[in-house]
Amino acid sequence: MDRTARISGFHRLSVSERLGKLQEFAALSDEEVALLNRRAHLDIETADRMIENVVGTFELPLGIATNLLINGKEYLVPLAVEESSVVAALSNAANMVRSGGGFFTTSTGPVMIAQIQLIDVPDPFGAKMKILERRDEVIAIANEQDPVLVSLGGGCKDIEVRVLDSEMGPMVITHLLVDTKDAMGGNAVNTMAEALARHIEAYTGGRVLLRILSNLADRRLVRARCLVKKDAIKGGESTVDAILFACAFADADPYRAATHNKGIMNGITPIVIATGNDSRAIEAGAHAYAARSGRYRALSRWEKTAEGDLEGTIEMPLAAGLIGGATALHPLAKVSLKVLGVTRAAELSEIMAACGLGQNLAALRALASEGIQRGHMSLHAKNIAMMAGAAGALIDKVAQRLVEDGKIRVDWAKKILEEFSRKS
Ligand code: NAD
């Protein structure tokens, strides 16, 4: 039987029942299931080698978003996140999007930019030309640094040189355009940039200062599109219209755009973390791209089709890898990649973009109708119950009462707890 990510009532199952479904979907081994079920996934020895001055490890909940259909393929998506309602929102949005055939994605390919900053040149335009005249040599020196990447068909493919006017005077910036294949590429491109410094100095007589990757990865763009039939959205065409106004607001106003894009990142960053990727790199790239016109704008667009249905699109840089960094070191990152069933970094990035768009849809749908708090706060009620001191079975009982009373507040949870303890 064909597998499906549409698992109804997944949220009502116990953790071990969910693990059973996941094992079946992703053909996880018993060891991988045991790993998911374990409390400490990252042993202290591994952690101690990953970063400096280690004193412990820090855990987050790992949830599974259901219903994702991307380019006709079924996905269950692991999300490592502390915020309630993110997993539910994505699963709901993915369900709505199925009405239009799911998400459709493309990407440009994994080209990263490394920057080499040249200063102290009296003739910046002449220096630019001198570097460009040695384009083939520059590419060859860059590629000597990473024979593995080159053997896989990747490596430095081209260069660009810009003369930049700055408050410290003109400077000449060389960009290495590097196909990093299935790696995020931070280390790979930095090594190339560093190796080229003395050569650029020799070509120009100037002094090289910074040699580092740019997180504005605008040669590594991913795109996603989805169509939501108006009948699949609560409120129908009037919600579609309201979403268009919400989107226009975000595009016109950076105060709103920041929150609009934060909602998109709610669908992306948790996958980035679950797969051991660099969340700071991806967040920096997303926000820099959102501001590329000179004004910070929305990363997504929502339009109404001739039939009155809702069509969403997103385009953004997404430097996620399957090789290198923590993706290869963190045992749960490997399980997350297996659950996703991805074999190429491009596929992983495209899933992230689709989930960002899905999360955006969920937020806009709620904001443009009943508001975000109803759904969010009822899921957050368990956290409030725990903050008030509830433990064990009392957490669900107190949370339920908070929702029934319509007062999802810590002071109210404390009152309910006192009431329960007087009764028992
Ligand atoms: P890496 O150096 O650990 O691994 C990449 C290397 O793996 C490649 O250079 C290649 O030699 C090899 N490789 C083997 N199979 C490959 C395949 N199929 N595709 C591509 N390469 C393959 O990792 P990386 O991706 O170069 O660097 C990622 C790390 O860089 C992240 O941890 C990130 O945090 C860090 N970093 C980020 C920044 C930044 O964002 N500004 C700066 C510096 C470092």
Coordinates of C-alpha atoms and ligand atoms in Angstrom, one line a residue:
M1 CA 0.0 0.0 0.0
D2 CA 1.2 3.5 -0.8
R3 CA 2.2 5.4 2.3
T4 CA 0.4 8.5 3.3
A5 CA 1.3 11.4 5.7
R6 CA -2.4 11.9 6.2
I7 CA -2.8 10.2 9.6
S8 CA -6.0 11.2 11.1
G9 CA -6.1 11.6 14.9
F10 CA -2.3 11.5 15.2
H11 CA -2.5 14.1 18.0
R12 CA -4.9 11.9 20.0
L13 CA -2.5 8.9 20.1
S14 CA -0.1 8.3 23.0
V15 CA 3.6 9.0 22.4
S16 CA 4.3 5.2 21.9
E17 CA 1.4 4.8 19.5
R18 CA 2.8 7.8 17.5
L19 CA 6.2 6.2 17.4
G20 CA 4.6 3.0 16.0
K21 CA 3.0 5.0 13.2
L22 CA 6.3 6.8 12.5
Q23 CA 8.3 3.6 12.5
E24 CA 5.9 2.2 9.9
F25 CA 6.0 5.3 7.7
A26 CA 9.8 5.9 7.7
A27 CA 10.9 2.2 8.2
L28 CA 12.8 3.1 11.3
S29 CA 14.7 0.4 13.0
D30 CA 13.9 -0.6 16.6
E31 CA 17.2 1.1 17.6
E32 CA 16.1 4.4 16.0
V33 CA 12.7 4.2 17.8
A34 CA 14.5 3.5 21.0
L35 CA 16.7 6.6 20.4
L36 CA 13.7 8.8 19.9
N37 CA 12.1 7.4 23.0
R38 CA 15.3 8.0 25.1
R39 CA 15.7 11.1 27.3
A40 CA 19.3 12.1 26.6
H41 CA 20.0 11.8 22.9
L42 CA 23.3 13.6 22.7
D43 CA 25.9 11.9 24.9
I44 CA 28.0 14.3 26.8
E45 CA 31.3 13.2 25.1
T46 CA 29.8 14.1 21.6
A47 CA 28.5 17.4 23.0
D48 CA 31.8 18.2 24.5
R49 CA 33.4 17.8 21.0
M50 CA 30.8 19.9 19.2
I51 CA 31.2 23.1 21.1
E52 CA 33.4 24.6 23.8
N53 CA 33.1 24.7 27.6
V54 CA 30.3 22.1 27.6
V55 CA 28.4 21.6 30.9
G56 CA 25.4 19.7 29.7
T57 CA 22.9 19.3 26.8
F58 CA 19.6 21.0 26.3
E59 CA 16.5 19.3 25.0
L60 CA 13.5 20.5 23.1
P61 CA 10.3 18.7 22.2
L62 CA 10.3 16.9 18.8
G63 CA 6.9 16.8 17.2
I64 CA 5.8 15.4 13.8
A65 CA 3.7 17.5 11.4
T66 CA 1.4 15.3 9.4
N67 CA -0.4 15.7 6.0
L68 CA 2.5 17.2 4.0
L69 CA 2.2 16.5 0.3
I70 CA 5.1 18.1 -1.7
N71 CA 5.6 17.5 -5.4
G72 CA 3.3 14.5 -5.1
K73 CA 5.4 12.9 -2.3
E74 CA 4.1 12.2 1.2
Y75 CA 6.2 13.6 4.1
L76 CA 6.0 13.4 7.9
V77 CA 8.0 16.4 9.1
P78 CA 10.0 16.5 12.4
L79 CA 9.9 19.8 14.2
A80 CA 12.1 20.6 17.2
V81 CA 10.4 23.6 18.8
E82 CA 9.4 25.0 22.2
E83 CA 6.3 26.9 21.1
S84 CA 2.9 25.2 21.3
S85 CA 0.6 25.2 18.3
V86 CA 3.3 25.2 15.7
V87 CA 3.1 21.5 14.9
A88 CA -0.8 21.6 14.9
A89 CA -0.9 24.7 12.7
L90 CA 1.4 23.2 10.1
S91 CA -0.5 19.9 10.1
N92 CA -3.8 21.8 9.6
A93 CA -2.5 24.0 6.9
A94 CA -1.0 21.0 5.1
N95 CA -4.4 19.4 5.2
M96 CA -6.0 22.5 3.6
V97 CA -3.3 22.6 0.9
R98 CA -4.1 19.0 -0.1
S99 CA -7.3 20.4 -1.6
G100 CA -5.2 22.0 -4.3
G101 CA -2.8 19.0 -4.8
G102 CA -0.2 19.9 -2.1
F103 CA 2.9 22.1 -2.4
F104 CA 5.0 22.4 -5.5
T105 CA 8.6 23.5 -5.2
T106 CA 11.7 24.3 -7.1
S107 CA 15.2 25.6 -6.3
T108 CA 18.1 27.2 -8.0
G109 CA 20.8 24.8 -6.8
P110 CA 23.1 25.1 -3.8
V111 CA 25.4 28.0 -4.8
M112 CA 27.0 29.8 -1.9
I113 CA 28.9 33.1 -2.0
A114 CA 32.2 33.6 -0.2
Q115 CA 33.4 37.2 0.1
I116 CA 37.0 38.4 0.0
Q117 CA 37.5 42.1 1.1
L118 CA 40.4 44.0 -0.4
I119 CA 41.4 47.4 1.0
D120 CA 44.3 49.8 0.5
V121 CA 44.0 49.9 -3.3
P122 CA 44.4 53.3 -5.0
D123 CA 42.9 52.0 -8.2
P124 CA 39.8 49.9 -7.2
F125 CA 38.4 49.6 -10.7
G126 CA 41.8 48.6 -12.0
A127 CA 42.1 46.1 -9.2
K128 CA 38.7 44.7 -10.1
M129 CA 39.8 44.1 -13.7
K130 CA 43.1 42.5 -12.6
I131 CA 41.2 39.9 -10.5
L132 CA 38.7 39.2 -13.2
E133 CA 41.6 38.7 -15.7
R134 CA 42.7 35.8 -13.5
R135 CA 39.2 34.3 -13.1
D136 CA 40.3 30.8 -14.2
E137 CA 43.3 30.8 -11.8
V138 CA 41.1 32.0 -8.9
I139 CA 38.6 29.2 -9.6
A140 CA 41.5 26.7 -9.8
I141 CA 43.1 27.8 -6.5
A142 CA 39.7 27.7 -4.8
N143 CA 39.0 24.2 -6.1
E144 CA 42.4 22.8 -5.0
Q145 CA 41.1 23.3 -1.4
D146 CA 38.3 20.8 -1.7
P147 CA 39.0 17.9 -4.0
V148 CA 36.1 15.9 -2.5
L149 CA 33.5 18.6 -3.4
V150 CA 35.0 18.9 -6.9
S151 CA 34.9 15.1 -7.4
L152 CA 31.2 15.3 -6.6
G153 CA 30.6 17.9 -9.3
G154 CA 30.6 20.9 -6.9
G155 CA 33.2 23.5 -6.2
C156 CA 33.9 27.1 -7.3
K157 CA 32.1 27.8 -10.6
D158 CA 32.5 31.5 -11.1
I159 CA 33.6 34.8 -9.5
E160 CA 32.2 38.3 -9.3
V161 CA 34.1 41.4 -8.3
R162 CA 32.4 44.5 -7.0
V163 CA 33.8 47.9 -6.1
L164 CA 32.0 49.0 -2.9
D165 CA 31.8 52.6 -1.7
S166 CA 32.0 52.7 2.1
E167 CA 32.6 55.1 4.9
M168 CA 36.2 53.9 5.0
G169 CA 36.6 54.6 1.3
P170 CA 36.3 52.3 -1.7
M171 CA 37.0 48.6 -1.3
V172 CA 37.1 45.7 -3.8
I173 CA 34.9 42.7 -2.9
T174 CA 35.5 39.4 -4.7
H175 CA 32.7 36.8 -4.6
L176 CA 33.4 33.1 -5.1
L177 CA 30.3 31.3 -6.3
V178 CA 30.6 27.8 -5.0
D179 CA 28.3 24.9 -5.6
T180 CA 28.4 23.2 -2.2
K181 CA 26.2 20.2 -3.3
D182 CA 24.7 18.6 -0.2
A183 CA 26.7 20.6 2.3
M184 CA 25.6 23.9 3.9
G185 CA 29.0 25.0 2.8
G186 CA 30.2 27.4 5.6
N187 CA 33.5 25.7 6.2
A188 CA 34.0 24.7 2.6
V189 CA 33.7 28.2 1.2
N190 CA 35.6 29.9 4.0
T191 CA 38.6 27.6 3.4
M192 CA 38.6 28.7 -0.3
A193 CA 38.3 32.4 0.6
E194 CA 41.2 32.2 3.0
A195 CA 43.4 30.3 0.6
L196 CA 42.9 33.0 -2.0
A197 CA 43.8 36.0 0.1
R198 CA 47.5 36.2 -0.7
H199 CA 46.9 35.7 -4.4
I200 CA 44.4 38.5 -4.5
E201 CA 46.9 40.7 -2.7
A202 CA 49.6 39.7 -5.2
Y203 CA 47.4 40.5 -8.2
T204 CA 46.4 43.9 -6.9
G205 CA 49.0 45.2 -4.4
G206 CA 46.2 45.7 -1.9
R207 CA 45.5 44.2 1.5
V208 CA 42.9 41.4 2.1
L209 CA 41.0 41.7 5.3
L210 CA 37.8 39.6 5.7
R211 CA 37.3 36.2 4.0
I212 CA 34.0 34.7 4.9
L213 CA 30.8 33.3 3.5
S214 CA 27.8 35.6 2.9
N215 CA 24.6 34.4 4.6
L216 CA 22.6 36.4 2.0
A217 CA 22.5 33.1 0.0
D218 CA 20.6 34.6 -3.0
R219 CA 22.1 32.1 -5.4
R220 CA 20.6 29.3 -3.3
L221 CA 16.9 30.2 -3.6
V222 CA 14.1 27.8 -2.9
R223 CA 10.5 28.4 -4.1
A224 CA 7.2 26.9 -3.0
R225 CA 3.6 27.3 -4.3
C226 CA 0.3 26.0 -3.1
L227 CA -3.3 26.4 -4.0
V228 CA -6.1 26.2 -1.4
K229 CA -9.6 25.7 -2.7
K230 CA -11.8 28.3 -1.2
D231 CA -14.2 25.6 0.1
A232 CA -11.3 24.1 2.1
I233 CA -10.8 27.3 4.1
K234 CA -13.1 28.1 7.1
G235 CA -15.0 31.2 6.0
G236 CA -14.6 30.4 2.3
E237 CA -14.0 33.3 -0.1
S238 CA -14.3 36.0 2.5
T239 CA -11.4 34.5 4.4
V240 CA -9.5 34.4 1.1
D241 CA -10.1 38.2 0.7
A242 CA -9.1 38.8 4.3
I243 CA -5.8 37.0 3.8
L244 CA -5.1 39.2 0.8
F245 CA -5.5 42.3 3.0
A246 CA -3.3 40.7 5.6
C247 CA -0.6 40.0 3.0
A248 CA -0.8 43.5 1.6
F249 CA -0.4 44.9 5.1
A250 CA 2.8 42.8 5.6
D251 CA 4.2 43.9 2.3
A252 CA 3.6 47.5 3.1
D253 CA 4.7 47.7 6.7
P254 CA 8.0 46.4 8.2
Y255 CA 6.4 46.1 11.7
R256 CA 3.9 43.6 10.3
A257 CA 6.3 42.0 7.9
A258 CA 8.6 41.1 10.7
T259 CA 5.8 39.1 12.4
H260 CA 4.6 37.7 9.1
N261 CA 8.1 36.4 8.4
K262 CA 8.5 35.1 11.9
G263 CA 5.4 33.0 11.3
I264 CA 7.1 31.7 8.1
M265 CA 10.2 30.8 10.1
N266 CA 8.0 29.0 12.6
G267 CA 7.7 26.4 9.9
I268 CA 11.3 26.4 8.9
T269 CA 13.6 26.9 12.0
P270 CA 12.1 23.8 13.8
I271 CA 13.1 21.6 10.8
V272 CA 16.5 23.3 10.7
I273 CA 17.0 22.4 14.3
A274 CA 15.6 18.9 14.0
T275 CA 18.1 18.2 11.2
G276 CA 21.1 19.7 12.9
N277 CA 21.4 22.6 10.5
D278 CA 22.5 26.2 11.3
S279 CA 19.4 28.2 12.3
R280 CA 21.3 31.5 12.6
A281 CA 22.6 31.2 9.1
I282 CA 19.1 30.5 7.6
E283 CA 17.4 33.2 9.7
A284 CA 20.0 35.7 8.7
G285 CA 19.6 34.8 5.0
A286 CA 15.8 35.0 5.1
H287 CA 15.7 38.4 6.8
A288 CA 18.4 39.9 4.6
Y289 CA 16.6 38.6 1.5
A290 CA 13.3 40.1 2.8
A291 CA 15.1 43.5 2.9
R292 CA 16.8 43.2 -0.5
S293 CA 14.7 46.0 -2.1
G294 CA 15.8 48.5 0.6
R295 CA 12.6 48.0 2.6
Y296 CA 11.9 44.9 4.8
R297 CA 9.0 43.1 3.1
A298 CA 7.0 39.9 3.3
L299 CA 8.7 36.7 2.1
S300 CA 5.5 35.2 0.8
R301 CA 2.7 36.4 -1.5
W302 CA -1.0 35.4 -1.4
E303 CA -3.3 35.9 -4.4
K304 CA -6.8 35.0 -5.5
T305 CA -7.2 32.9 -8.6
A306 CA -9.9 33.5 -11.2
E307 CA -11.9 30.7 -9.5
G308 CA -11.7 32.6 -6.1
D309 CA -9.2 30.1 -4.6
L310 CA -6.2 31.1 -2.6
E311 CA -2.7 30.8 -4.1
G312 CA 0.4 31.2 -2.0
T313 CA 4.0 31.5 -3.1
I314 CA 7.3 32.0 -1.4
E315 CA 10.9 32.5 -2.5
M316 CA 13.8 32.8 -0.1
P317 CA 17.4 31.7 0.4
L318 CA 17.8 28.4 2.3
A319 CA 21.2 27.1 3.0
A320 CA 20.5 23.7 4.6
G321 CA 22.8 20.7 4.2
L322 CA 22.8 16.9 4.8
I323 CA 26.5 16.7 5.2
G324 CA 28.8 18.4 7.7
G325 CA 28.1 20.6 10.7
A326 CA 25.9 18.9 13.3
T327 CA 23.7 17.1 10.7
A328 CA 26.2 14.3 10.7
L329 CA 27.0 14.3 14.4
H330 CA 23.7 14.6 16.2
P331 CA 22.1 11.2 16.4
L332 CA 18.6 12.6 16.3
A333 CA 19.4 14.8 13.3
K334 CA 20.1 11.6 11.4
V335 CA 16.8 10.1 12.4
S336 CA 15.0 13.3 11.4
L337 CA 16.6 13.1 7.9
K338 CA 15.5 9.4 7.7
V339 CA 11.9 10.4 8.7
L340 CA 11.9 13.0 5.9
G341 CA 13.4 10.4 3.5
V342 CA 15.6 13.1 1.8
T343 CA 18.7 12.2 -0.2
R344 CA 19.6 15.7 -1.5
A345 CA 20.1 19.0 0.3
A346 CA 17.9 20.7 -2.3
E347 CA 14.9 18.4 -1.4
L348 CA 15.4 19.3 2.3
S349 CA 15.5 23.0 1.6
E350 CA 12.4 22.7 -0.6
I351 CA 10.5 20.9 2.2
M352 CA 11.5 23.8 4.6
A353 CA 10.1 26.4 2.2
A354 CA 6.9 24.5 1.8
C355 CA 6.5 24.2 5.5
G356 CA 7.3 27.9 5.9
L357 CA 4.5 28.7 3.4
G358 CA 2.1 26.3 5.2
Q359 CA 2.8 27.8 8.6
N360 CA 2.2 31.3 7.1
L361 CA -1.1 30.1 5.8
A362 CA -2.2 28.7 9.2
A363 CA -1.3 32.0 10.9
L364 CA -2.9 34.2 8.3
R365 CA -6.1 32.1 8.2
A366 CA -6.5 32.4 12.0
L367 CA -5.5 36.1 12.1
A368 CA -7.8 37.0 9.3
S369 CA -10.8 35.3 11.0
E370 CA -11.1 34.4 14.7
G371 CA -7.7 35.7 15.7
I372 CA -4.6 33.7 16.7
Q373 CA -5.2 33.4 20.4
R374 CA -8.1 31.0 20.5
G375 CA -6.3 28.1 18.9
H376 CA -2.9 29.1 20.3
M377 CA -3.9 29.6 23.9
S378 CA -6.0 26.4 24.1
L379 CA -2.8 24.5 23.1
H380 CA -0.7 26.7 25.4
A381 CA -3.1 25.9 28.3
K382 CA -1.0 22.9 29.3
N383 CA 2.1 25.1 29.6
I384 CA 0.1 27.5 31.8
A385 CA -1.1 24.6 34.0
M386 CA 2.5 23.4 34.4
M387 CA 3.7 27.0 35.2
A388 CA 1.1 27.1 37.9
G389 CA 2.5 23.9 39.4
A390 CA 0.3 21.2 38.0
A391 CA 2.0 17.8 37.5
G392 CA 1.0 14.4 36.1
A393 CA -2.7 13.9 35.3
L394 CA -3.5 17.2 36.8
I395 CA -1.9 19.1 33.8
D396 CA -4.6 18.0 31.3
K397 CA -7.4 18.5 33.9
V398 CA -6.3 22.0 34.8
A399 CA -5.7 22.8 31.1
Q400 CA -9.2 21.6 30.1
R401 CA -10.8 23.8 32.8
L402 CA -8.7 26.8 31.7
V403 CA -10.1 26.4 28.2
E404 CA -13.7 25.8 29.4
D405 CA -13.5 28.9 31.6
G406 CA -12.0 30.9 28.8
K407 CA -9.3 32.2 31.2
I408 CA -6.0 30.8 30.1
R409 CA -3.9 32.5 32.8
V410 CA -1.5 31.4 35.5
D411 CA -3.5 33.0 38.4
W412 CA -6.6 31.2 37.2
A413 CA -4.7 27.9 36.9
K414 CA -3.5 28.3 40.5
K415 CA -7.1 28.8 41.7
I416 CA -8.2 25.7 39.9
L417 CA -5.3 23.7 41.4
E418 CA -6.3 24.9 44.9
E419 CA -9.9 23.9 44.2
F420 CA -8.7 20.4 43.0
S421 CA -6.5 19.9 46.1
R422 CA -9.4 20.9 48.5
K423 CA -11.6 18.3 46.8
S424 CA -9.0 15.5 47.0
Ligands
NAD1 P1 31.8 20.5 6.5 O1 33.0 21.2 6.3 O2 31.7 19.7 7.8 O3 31.5 19.5 5.3 C1 31.5 19.9 4.0 C2 32.5 19.0 3.3 O4 32.0 17.7 3.2 C3 32.7 19.5 1.8 O5 33.6 20.6 1.8 C4 33.1 18.2 1.1 O6 34.5 18.1 1.2 C5 32.6 17.1 2.0 N1 31.5 16.3 1.3 C6 31.3 15.0 1.3 N2 30.2 14.6 0.7 C7 29.6 15.8 0.3 C8 28.4 16.0 -0.5 N3 27.6 15.1 -0.9 N4 28.1 17.3 -0.7 C9 28.9 18.3 -0.3 N5 30.1 18.1 0.4 C10 30.4 16.8 0.7 O7 30.5 21.4 6.5 P2 30.1 22.7 5.7 O8 28.8 22.5 5.1 O9 31.2 23.2 4.8 O10 30.0 23.8 6.9 C11 28.8 23.8 7.6 C12 29.1 24.4 9.0 O11 29.7 25.7 8.7 C13 27.9 24.6 9.8 O12 28.1 24.0 11.0 C14 27.9 26.2 10.0 O13 27.4 26.5 11.3 C15 29.3 26.5 9.8 N6 29.6 27.9 9.5 C16 28.7 28.9 9.2 C17 29.1 30.2 8.9 C18 28.0 31.2 8.6 O14 26.9 30.8 8.4 N7 28.4 32.5 8.4 C19 30.4 30.5 9.0 C20 31.4 29.5 9.3 C21 31.0 28.2 9.5

